[in-house]
Structure formats: C-alpha cells, structure tokens
Amino acid sequence: MAFTVFLLLLSFVSAAFLLLFRRTRYRRMGLPPGSLGLPLIGETLQLIGAYKTENPEPFIDERVARYGPVFMTHLFGEPTVFSADPETNRFVLQNEGKLFECSYPASICNLLGKHSLLLMKGSLHKLRFNLDSWSSRILLMEEAKKITFELTVKQLMSFDPGEWSESLRKEYLLVIEGFFSIPIPLFSNTYRKAIQARGKVAEALTVVVMKRRKEEEEGAERKKDMLAALLTAEDGFSDEEIVDFLVALLVAGYETTSTIMTLAVKFLTETPLALAQLKEEHEKIRTMKSDSESLEWSDYKSMPFTQCVVNETLRIANIIGGVFRRAMTDVEIKGYKIPKGWKVFSSFRAVHLDPNHFKDARTFNPWRWQSNSVTTSPSNVFTPFGGGPRLCPGYELARVAISVFLHRLVTGFSWVPAEQDKLVFFPTTRTQKRYPIIVKRRDSGLSTT
C-alpha cells in the first residue's frame, strides 16, 4: 500500500515538474501564452466537449480572457497557435505558400484524400423541381442538403438525381461525421465508420472516372462538366487525384451552402420583421415578371436586403469556423514566435462573434449590414469564405444559390416550425433535429435558375 502511494506521489511530482519545465521552456522560446493540456490529446477533448453544447464559445472566450487573442494549445495531436485576432488571421491567410501552408487534422486529410483541394464550391442552380416535391411536413436541412448535393453531382459528373446519387450522399454523411474524431480506428467507432464510408465513396467515384476516361479515349461526345475538365487537363491528373478532387467538392456541396440555406430560414423565422422585409423585396421582383420567366442577373443584383440576410447568417452560423495552417518556417508575429512545423488555427468564429467588431455580436441583426455598423473594416473582420490565395473561388456563386433558394421559398411557400429546434456545432454547424417545418404552398411563383 505504501509503495503504491509512493508511486502515485512520484507520478504527481514528475508530472508537475514536467509541466513546469515545459512552460518555462516555451516561455523562453517566445511562444504565445497558453496550455498544451494533457500529453498526446492536449485540449482536444475540451474543444470537442464545448462544441457539442449549444454554446461552444467558452473554449475560446475563457482562453482569450486569460491569455489574450493569440494563445497556444494542443489540438488533434499537434501543438497549435490559436488566433482570435483579425490582424493575425489576415497575416496568416495572406502569406499562404510563403510562410504558411494548408494543413488540416489527420482525420480530415485521411477522409478527403491527400490530393484534396479542401475548397468550398457553390453554384447557381435550378431549384424548382426539388421544392415542388415538398409535402406538408419536411426536414428543411435534409431537403436543402439533397438539393445542393444532387445539383453538385450534376455539375461535377452530369448525373441526374436518382438512386446512385442518394446512395452516395448517405455515405458522405458518415464521412463528414468523422471529420473531427480521433484518427485512430481502434479508439473511434465514428472514425472507423467514416473511413469505411470513404472507401465506398472512392470506389464508386473511381468507377465513374475510369468509365469517363475510356469514353474520352474512344472519342465519345465530351460532357461539359468538372470531370471532363479534369480528364482533359494539360498537366494530366491521375484517377486517384481526380477522385480526391471530387470527394472534396462533393463534401462542400453537401455541407456548406445547404446549411446556410437552412439557418437563414431559421433565423428569419425567429425574426419576423426581417422575414417581412425579405418577402417584400422578393414580392416586388415577382410582380415584375410572369410565372414562366426566370430570374436574371439583374434580379439578383436587386436583392440588397437578401444580401444583408446572407451576410448575417454567414457571420452568426460560421459554417467554416476557421482554417488550419502550418508554419513553413519560424514566424514572428505580435511579439510571439510560431516555430516551424507548428499548426496555426485562424478562428473566423471568434472574430465574427467578438462584440469589439460587431455590436450585440451574438444577435441575428441583418440591418447591421445596411447601416455599416461594423466597428472596423468588414474585409478585416468578416471572412466567411477565408482569404488570401485560398479564398473560396465559389463564394459569389454560393451567395447566388442561397439568394435564389430564399426567393423561391418566400414567393412559393409559407411555413411554421413543426417543433422547437436548436443549433449544434459538432462535428459541423447544424440544427439538432434538421429543422422540421410545416410548409403550405402558395400560388405558382417564378421559374428560377
């Protein structure tokens, strides 16, 4: 018994000494203040635990209050400098390929593939055939994801919606669930299922790529889609590279634009004055066209309040909470040193929800974008699509797709929530119950493209 107590005491003293030594060493290195947490897992469990609640901000808020907006931590197996500072984030994004390189947790990289573009992609799509199939009670988030996924499959590979695309979408759901899990199959059932699903997705896409490559070699009529462009690229991509590209782009089509669509509706429903103003804007457009006429680019440009709603939804929801980068060399910033090889997480969420930049930052207020009430330059503090060389190339198309969806919804339907729902933030931002609503069809509206 005494020997056991001695071992426990020795372990405690050793751990305390190691922690003190590590803090002193890091202080001498000029690193930002902070804590690396437990060996191996660091503070990953605290981060995941916070994001599984309705209010994930305490993980950031508590550390910012204690250490300042730039602090060190240890996430997903690696020491990481966490930035809630807009100037630091801008510096990191602008120095992509010079001082920093894209570097995501192993769980994400393994699931998307080593050749992944890790980019979002939005598009301007035909929506009417999807919405016309709605019954009285729908899960809006599920329907929005079906719309964006099917249309992305069509754009990338010219597949019409059907059994194949729906089967692929279900596997994607499992892949996404594993994004922020511990990347060790033995310890994570979620990650194990995600890896298995990723294998099925890759297998299905490889069959498509090989078939299309054969058709290309045989001189068949070329389709006008992303896959055709990849197959005929001058540099020449391998099948594996093309599959990884498609995996990343399909994930974007499933998870990002569709979530913004859903949350915009949720926030508008909870803010009746904003919903009334949005309806007024779109009814004005509708009255100027016949039922058979499609929306034109000029119509999109005449939706100023819609853009305020989109901006505010992007700011509040933070579908992309931030980006991971890795220091390619020792970097000096804000009086601190980021050692070569260390990860940096530039947090968009922390900046977007900072009351120093946005008054009543955690309140949905689309009118703030009308009055320019942002405290500092929006380009510095509002970065929902990233920045620098890796700025999402589809950001404008994503905004158009969301705007067209909102137009079709408010001119074609009325709705009420079927039950209370709430936001959750892990592994990605979503609503807990997929936002069930009761929809009622209005008279026929515009054809939308």
Coordinates of C-alpha atoms in Angstrom, one line a residue:
M1 CA 0.0 0.0 0.0
A2 CA 2.8 2.4 1.0
F3 CA 4.6 1.6 -2.2
T4 CA 1.5 2.3 -4.3
V5 CA 1.1 5.7 -2.5
F6 CA 4.8 6.4 -3.2
L7 CA 4.4 5.7 -6.9
L8 CA 1.3 7.9 -7.1
L9 CA 3.1 10.7 -5.3
L10 CA 6.2 10.2 -7.6
S11 CA 4.0 10.4 -10.7
F12 CA 2.3 13.5 -9.5
V13 CA 5.6 15.2 -8.7
S14 CA 7.1 14.1 -12.0
A15 CA 4.1 15.4 -14.0
A16 CA 4.2 18.7 -12.1
F17 CA 7.9 19.1 -12.8
L18 CA 7.4 18.2 -16.5
L19 CA 4.6 20.8 -16.8
L20 CA 6.7 23.5 -15.1
F21 CA 9.7 22.6 -17.3
R22 CA 7.6 22.7 -20.4
R23 CA 6.1 26.1 -19.5
T24 CA 9.5 27.6 -18.8
R25 CA 10.9 26.2 -22.0
Y26 CA 8.1 27.5 -24.1
R27 CA 8.3 30.9 -22.4
R28 CA 11.9 31.1 -23.3
M29 CA 11.1 30.2 -26.9
G30 CA 8.9 33.3 -27.1
L31 CA 5.7 31.3 -27.8
P32 CA 2.3 32.8 -27.1
P33 CA 0.9 32.1 -23.6
G34 CA -1.4 29.1 -23.2
S35 CA -1.5 25.5 -22.2
L36 CA -0.8 22.3 -24.2
G37 CA -3.1 20.3 -21.9
L38 CA -2.6 16.6 -21.4
P39 CA 0.1 14.5 -23.2
L40 CA -0.9 13.4 -26.7
I41 CA -4.6 14.6 -26.6
G42 CA -3.8 18.1 -25.4
E43 CA -7.0 20.1 -25.1
T44 CA -8.9 18.3 -27.9
L45 CA -11.5 16.8 -25.6
Q46 CA -12.2 20.3 -24.1
L47 CA -12.7 21.7 -27.6
I48 CA -15.0 18.9 -28.7
G49 CA -16.9 19.0 -25.5
A50 CA -17.6 22.7 -25.9
Y51 CA -18.7 22.3 -29.5
K52 CA -21.1 19.6 -28.6
T53 CA -23.1 22.1 -26.4
E54 CA -25.4 24.9 -27.6
N55 CA -22.7 27.4 -26.7
P56 CA -19.2 26.5 -27.8
E57 CA -17.8 29.9 -27.2
P58 CA -16.4 29.3 -23.7
F59 CA -13.5 27.3 -25.0
I60 CA -12.4 30.4 -26.9
D61 CA -13.7 33.0 -24.5
E62 CA -12.1 31.6 -21.4
R63 CA -8.7 31.4 -23.1
V64 CA -8.9 34.8 -24.7
A65 CA -9.7 36.3 -21.4
R66 CA -6.8 34.5 -19.7
Y67 CA -4.1 34.7 -22.4
G68 CA -5.2 37.2 -25.0
P69 CA -6.5 36.7 -28.6
V70 CA -3.4 34.7 -29.6
F71 CA -2.6 31.7 -27.5
M72 CA -1.1 28.2 -27.8
T73 CA -3.0 25.0 -27.3
H74 CA -2.7 21.4 -28.4
L75 CA -5.5 20.1 -30.8
F76 CA -5.9 16.9 -32.8
G77 CA -2.5 15.6 -31.9
E78 CA -0.4 18.7 -32.6
P79 CA 0.7 21.9 -30.8
T80 CA -1.3 24.7 -32.3
V81 CA -1.3 28.5 -32.1
F82 CA -5.0 29.6 -31.9
S83 CA -5.8 33.1 -33.2
A84 CA -8.9 35.1 -32.4
D85 CA -7.2 38.2 -33.7
P86 CA -8.3 39.6 -37.1
E87 CA -4.9 41.1 -37.9
T88 CA -3.1 37.8 -37.2
N89 CA -5.7 35.8 -39.2
R90 CA -5.2 38.2 -42.2
F91 CA -1.5 37.8 -41.9
V92 CA -1.7 34.0 -42.0
L93 CA -4.1 33.9 -44.9
Q94 CA -2.2 36.5 -47.0
N95 CA 1.1 34.5 -46.5
E96 CA -0.3 31.2 -47.8
G97 CA 2.6 29.5 -49.7
K98 CA 5.2 31.9 -48.3
L99 CA 5.2 31.4 -44.5
F100 CA 2.3 29.0 -44.1
E101 CA 0.8 26.1 -45.9
C102 CA -2.6 24.4 -45.7
S103 CA -2.6 21.7 -43.1
Y104 CA -5.7 20.1 -41.6
P105 CA -6.1 17.5 -38.8
A106 CA -5.2 13.9 -39.9
S107 CA -8.9 12.9 -39.6
I108 CA -9.9 15.4 -42.3
C109 CA -6.9 14.7 -44.5
N110 CA -7.4 11.0 -44.4
L111 CA -11.1 11.2 -45.2
L112 CA -10.9 13.7 -48.0
G113 CA -7.7 12.3 -49.6
K114 CA -4.1 13.5 -50.0
H115 CA -4.9 15.3 -53.3
S116 CA -8.0 17.1 -51.9
L117 CA -8.5 20.7 -52.8
L118 CA -10.1 21.4 -49.5
L119 CA -12.3 24.1 -51.1
M120 CA -15.9 25.0 -50.8
K121 CA -18.0 25.3 -54.0
G122 CA -21.3 26.9 -54.5
S123 CA -23.3 27.3 -57.7
L124 CA -26.3 28.8 -59.3
H125 CA -28.8 26.0 -59.7
K126 CA -32.3 25.2 -60.9
L127 CA -34.4 24.6 -57.8
R128 CA -38.0 24.3 -58.8
F129 CA -38.1 20.5 -59.3
N130 CA -36.8 19.9 -55.8
L131 CA -39.1 22.3 -54.0
D132 CA -42.2 21.2 -55.9
S133 CA -41.9 17.7 -54.3
W134 CA -42.3 19.0 -50.8
S135 CA -45.2 17.7 -48.7
S136 CA -46.7 19.5 -45.7
R137 CA -44.0 18.5 -43.1
I138 CA -40.4 18.5 -44.1
L139 CA -36.9 18.5 -42.5
L140 CA -35.6 21.6 -44.1
M141 CA -31.9 20.9 -43.5
E142 CA -32.3 17.4 -45.1
E143 CA -34.1 18.8 -48.1
A144 CA -31.6 21.6 -48.6
K145 CA -28.7 19.1 -48.5
K146 CA -30.4 16.9 -51.0
I147 CA -30.8 19.8 -53.3
T148 CA -27.2 21.0 -53.1
F149 CA -25.7 17.5 -53.2
E150 CA -27.7 16.4 -56.2
L151 CA -27.0 19.6 -58.1
T152 CA -23.3 19.4 -57.3
V153 CA -23.3 15.8 -58.6
K154 CA -24.9 17.0 -61.7
Q155 CA -22.4 19.8 -62.2
L156 CA -19.4 17.7 -61.5
M157 CA -20.3 14.5 -63.3
S158 CA -23.5 15.1 -65.2
F159 CA -25.5 12.6 -63.1
D160 CA -29.2 13.2 -62.7
P161 CA -30.8 12.7 -59.2
G162 CA -31.5 9.1 -58.5
E163 CA -30.7 6.0 -56.5
W164 CA -27.0 6.2 -57.2
S165 CA -26.6 9.8 -56.0
E166 CA -28.8 9.2 -53.0
S167 CA -26.7 6.2 -52.0
L168 CA -23.5 8.3 -52.4
R169 CA -25.0 11.0 -50.3
K170 CA -25.7 8.7 -47.4
E171 CA -22.1 7.5 -47.4
Y172 CA -21.0 11.1 -47.4
L173 CA -22.9 11.7 -44.2
L174 CA -20.8 9.1 -42.5
V175 CA -17.6 10.6 -43.9
I176 CA -18.4 14.1 -42.5
E177 CA -19.3 12.7 -39.1
G178 CA -15.7 11.5 -38.8
F179 CA -14.0 14.9 -39.7
F180 CA -13.2 15.9 -36.1
S181 CA -12.8 12.5 -34.5
I182 CA -9.6 10.9 -33.2
P183 CA -7.9 9.5 -36.3
I184 CA -7.3 6.1 -34.8
P185 CA -9.9 3.4 -35.9
L186 CA -9.2 1.3 -32.8
F187 CA -10.4 4.1 -30.4
S188 CA -13.0 5.8 -32.5
N189 CA -16.0 4.0 -33.9
T190 CA -17.1 7.2 -35.7
Y191 CA -13.7 7.5 -37.5
R192 CA -13.8 3.7 -38.4
K193 CA -17.2 4.1 -40.0
A194 CA -16.0 7.3 -41.8
I195 CA -13.0 5.5 -43.2
Q196 CA -15.2 2.6 -44.4
A197 CA -17.7 5.1 -46.0
R198 CA -14.8 7.0 -47.6
G199 CA -13.7 3.8 -49.2
K200 CA -17.1 3.1 -50.7
V201 CA -17.3 6.7 -52.0
A202 CA -13.8 6.4 -53.6
E203 CA -14.7 3.1 -55.2
A204 CA -18.0 4.5 -56.7
L205 CA -16.2 7.6 -58.0
T206 CA -13.3 5.6 -59.4
V207 CA -15.7 3.5 -61.5
V208 CA -17.2 6.7 -62.9
V209 CA -13.7 8.2 -63.6
M210 CA -12.4 5.1 -65.3
K211 CA -15.6 4.9 -67.5
R212 CA -15.4 8.5 -68.5
R213 CA -11.6 8.3 -69.2
K214 CA -12.3 5.3 -71.5
E215 CA -15.1 7.2 -73.3
E216 CA -12.7 10.2 -73.7
E217 CA -10.1 7.9 -75.3
E218 CA -12.7 6.4 -77.6
G219 CA -13.7 9.8 -78.9
A220 CA -17.2 9.9 -77.4
E221 CA -19.0 13.2 -77.1
R222 CA -17.5 15.2 -74.3
K223 CA -19.7 16.3 -71.5
K224 CA -19.5 19.9 -70.2
D225 CA -18.7 19.3 -66.5
M226 CA -15.9 19.4 -64.0
L227 CA -14.9 15.8 -64.5
A228 CA -14.4 16.5 -68.3
A229 CA -12.1 19.4 -67.4
L230 CA -10.1 17.3 -65.0
L231 CA -9.7 14.4 -67.5
T232 CA -8.5 16.7 -70.3
A233 CA -6.3 19.0 -68.2
E234 CA -2.9 19.7 -69.7
D235 CA -0.9 18.6 -66.7
G236 CA -2.8 15.3 -66.6
F237 CA -4.3 14.1 -63.4
S238 CA -4.3 10.5 -62.2
D239 CA -7.6 8.7 -61.3
E240 CA -6.6 8.9 -57.6
E241 CA -6.1 12.7 -57.8
I242 CA -9.4 13.2 -59.7
V243 CA -11.3 11.1 -57.1
D244 CA -9.8 13.2 -54.3
F245 CA -10.8 16.4 -56.0
L246 CA -14.4 15.1 -56.4
V247 CA -14.6 14.0 -52.8
A248 CA -13.7 17.4 -51.5
L249 CA -16.1 19.2 -53.9
L250 CA -19.0 16.9 -53.1
V251 CA -18.4 17.4 -49.4
A252 CA -18.7 21.1 -49.9
G253 CA -21.9 20.7 -51.9
Y254 CA -23.4 18.6 -49.1
E255 CA -22.5 20.5 -46.0
T256 CA -21.9 24.2 -46.6
T257 CA -24.4 26.0 -48.8
S258 CA -27.2 23.8 -47.7
T259 CA -26.6 24.6 -44.1
I260 CA -26.6 28.3 -44.7
M261 CA -29.9 28.0 -46.6
T262 CA -31.5 26.2 -43.6
L263 CA -30.1 28.5 -40.9
A264 CA -31.1 31.6 -42.9
V265 CA -34.7 30.3 -42.8
K266 CA -34.4 29.5 -39.1
F267 CA -33.1 33.0 -38.2
L268 CA -35.7 34.7 -40.4
T269 CA -38.5 32.7 -38.8
E270 CA -37.3 33.8 -35.4
T271 CA -37.0 37.4 -36.6
P272 CA -40.5 38.2 -38.1
L273 CA -39.6 41.8 -39.1
A274 CA -36.6 40.6 -41.1
L275 CA -38.7 37.9 -42.8
A276 CA -41.4 40.5 -43.7
Q277 CA -38.8 42.8 -45.3
L278 CA -37.3 39.9 -47.2
K279 CA -40.7 38.9 -48.5
E280 CA -41.4 42.4 -49.6
E281 CA -38.2 42.6 -51.6
H282 CA -38.9 39.3 -53.4
E283 CA -42.6 40.0 -54.0
K284 CA -41.5 43.2 -55.8
I285 CA -39.3 41.2 -58.1
R286 CA -42.0 38.6 -58.6
T287 CA -44.7 41.2 -59.7
M288 CA -42.4 42.4 -62.4
K289 CA -42.2 39.0 -64.2
S290 CA -44.6 36.4 -65.5
D291 CA -44.8 33.0 -63.9
S292 CA -42.8 31.5 -66.8
E293 CA -39.9 33.9 -66.6
S294 CA -36.7 33.0 -64.9
L295 CA -34.6 35.2 -62.6
E296 CA -31.9 37.2 -64.3
W297 CA -28.6 38.5 -63.0
S298 CA -30.2 42.0 -62.7
D299 CA -32.9 40.5 -60.4
Y300 CA -30.1 39.0 -58.2
K301 CA -28.5 42.5 -58.0
S302 CA -31.8 44.0 -56.9
M303 CA -31.8 42.0 -53.7
P304 CA -29.9 44.3 -51.2
F305 CA -31.7 43.1 -48.1
T306 CA -31.3 39.5 -49.1
Q307 CA -27.5 40.1 -49.1
C308 CA -27.8 41.5 -45.6
V309 CA -29.5 38.3 -44.5
V310 CA -26.9 36.1 -46.2
N311 CA -24.1 38.1 -44.6
E312 CA -25.6 37.9 -41.1
T313 CA -26.3 34.2 -41.5
L314 CA -22.7 33.6 -42.5
R315 CA -21.5 35.6 -39.6
I316 CA -23.7 34.0 -36.9
A317 CA -23.6 30.5 -38.2
N318 CA -19.9 30.2 -39.1
I319 CA -20.2 27.1 -41.1
I320 CA -16.4 27.3 -41.6
G321 CA -15.3 28.2 -38.1
G322 CA -11.7 28.8 -39.1
V323 CA -8.8 27.3 -41.1
F324 CA -5.7 25.3 -40.2
R325 CA -2.3 26.3 -41.5
R326 CA 1.2 25.1 -40.7
A327 CA 4.3 27.3 -40.3
M328 CA 6.8 26.6 -43.1
T329 CA 9.5 28.5 -41.1
D330 CA 9.8 30.2 -37.8
V331 CA 7.4 33.1 -37.9
E332 CA 7.4 36.3 -35.7
I333 CA 4.0 37.9 -35.2
K334 CA 2.5 40.1 -32.5
G335 CA 5.7 39.7 -30.5
Y336 CA 5.5 35.9 -30.4
K337 CA 7.3 33.2 -32.3
I338 CA 5.5 30.4 -34.1
P339 CA 8.0 27.6 -34.6
K340 CA 8.4 25.9 -37.9
G341 CA 6.1 22.9 -38.2
W342 CA 3.6 24.2 -35.6
K343 CA -0.1 24.4 -36.6
V344 CA -2.0 27.7 -36.6
F345 CA -5.7 27.9 -36.4
S346 CA -7.2 31.2 -37.6
S347 CA -10.6 31.4 -36.0
F348 CA -13.2 33.2 -38.0
R349 CA -15.9 32.4 -35.5
A350 CA -14.0 34.1 -32.6
V351 CA -13.7 37.3 -34.7
H352 CA -17.3 37.2 -36.1
L353 CA -18.7 36.9 -32.6
D354 CA -16.5 39.5 -30.9
P355 CA -18.5 42.5 -29.6
N356 CA -15.5 44.7 -30.3
H357 CA -16.2 44.2 -34.0
F358 CA -20.0 43.7 -34.1
K359 CA -22.4 45.3 -31.7
D360 CA -24.6 42.6 -29.9
A361 CA -22.4 40.2 -31.8
R362 CA -24.4 37.1 -30.9
T363 CA -27.8 38.5 -32.1
F364 CA -29.1 38.0 -35.6
N365 CA -29.4 41.5 -37.0
P366 CA -29.3 41.8 -40.8
W367 CA -29.8 45.5 -40.6
R368 CA -26.3 46.0 -39.3
W369 CA -25.1 45.5 -42.9
Q370 CA -27.3 48.4 -44.0
S371 CA -26.1 50.9 -41.5
N372 CA -22.4 49.8 -41.8
S373 CA -22.3 49.4 -38.0
V374 CA -19.3 47.1 -38.2
T375 CA -16.7 48.7 -35.9
T376 CA -13.8 48.1 -38.2
S377 CA -13.3 47.4 -41.9
P378 CA -15.5 44.4 -42.9
S379 CA -12.7 43.0 -45.1
N380 CA -10.6 42.6 -41.9
V381 CA -13.2 41.1 -39.6
F382 CA -15.7 39.4 -41.9
T383 CA -14.1 36.3 -43.5
P384 CA -16.8 33.6 -44.0
F385 CA -15.1 32.4 -47.2
G386 CA -11.5 32.6 -46.0
G387 CA -9.0 34.8 -47.6
G388 CA -5.6 35.1 -49.4
P389 CA -4.7 32.8 -52.3
R390 CA -7.2 30.1 -50.9
L391 CA -10.2 32.4 -50.9
C392 CA -13.1 30.2 -51.8
P393 CA -13.5 30.6 -55.6
G394 CA -17.2 29.8 -55.4
Y395 CA -18.1 32.4 -52.9
E396 CA -20.2 34.6 -55.2
L397 CA -21.9 31.6 -56.7
A398 CA -22.8 30.3 -53.3
R399 CA -24.4 33.6 -52.4
V400 CA -26.4 33.5 -55.6
A401 CA -27.6 29.9 -54.9
I402 CA -28.7 30.9 -51.4
S403 CA -30.5 34.1 -52.7
V404 CA -32.3 32.1 -55.4
F405 CA -33.4 29.5 -52.8
L406 CA -34.8 32.2 -50.5
H407 CA -36.6 33.8 -53.4
R408 CA -38.2 30.5 -54.4
L409 CA -39.1 29.7 -50.8
V410 CA -40.7 33.1 -49.7
T411 CA -42.6 33.5 -53.0
G412 CA -43.8 29.9 -53.3
F413 CA -44.4 28.9 -49.7
S414 CA -45.4 29.9 -46.2
W415 CA -44.2 27.9 -43.2
V416 CA -44.1 27.5 -39.5
P417 CA -41.7 25.4 -37.3
A418 CA -43.1 21.9 -36.7
E419 CA -41.2 21.8 -33.3
Q420 CA -38.5 23.6 -31.4
D421 CA -35.0 23.0 -32.7
K422 CA -31.6 24.3 -31.7
L423 CA -28.1 24.8 -33.2
V424 CA -25.3 22.3 -32.5
F425 CA -21.8 22.8 -33.7
F426 CA -20.1 19.4 -33.8
P427 CA -18.8 18.0 -36.0
T428 CA -20.2 20.8 -38.1
T429 CA -22.8 23.5 -37.6
R430 CA -26.3 22.2 -38.0
T431 CA -29.6 22.0 -36.2
Q432 CA -30.2 19.1 -33.8
K433 CA -33.5 18.0 -35.4
R434 CA -32.7 19.1 -39.0
Y435 CA -35.2 21.9 -38.6
P436 CA -38.7 20.4 -39.2
I437 CA -41.2 22.8 -40.6
I438 CA -44.8 22.7 -41.8
V439 CA -45.0 24.2 -45.3
K440 CA -48.0 25.4 -47.2
R441 CA -47.8 26.1 -51.0
R442 CA -48.8 29.5 -52.3
D443 CA -49.9 30.2 -55.8
S444 CA -47.4 29.4 -58.6
G445 CA -44.3 31.6 -58.5
L446 CA -41.4 32.3 -60.8
S447 CA -39.4 29.8 -62.6
T448 CA -35.9 30.0 -61.0
T449 CA -32.5 29.1 -62.4

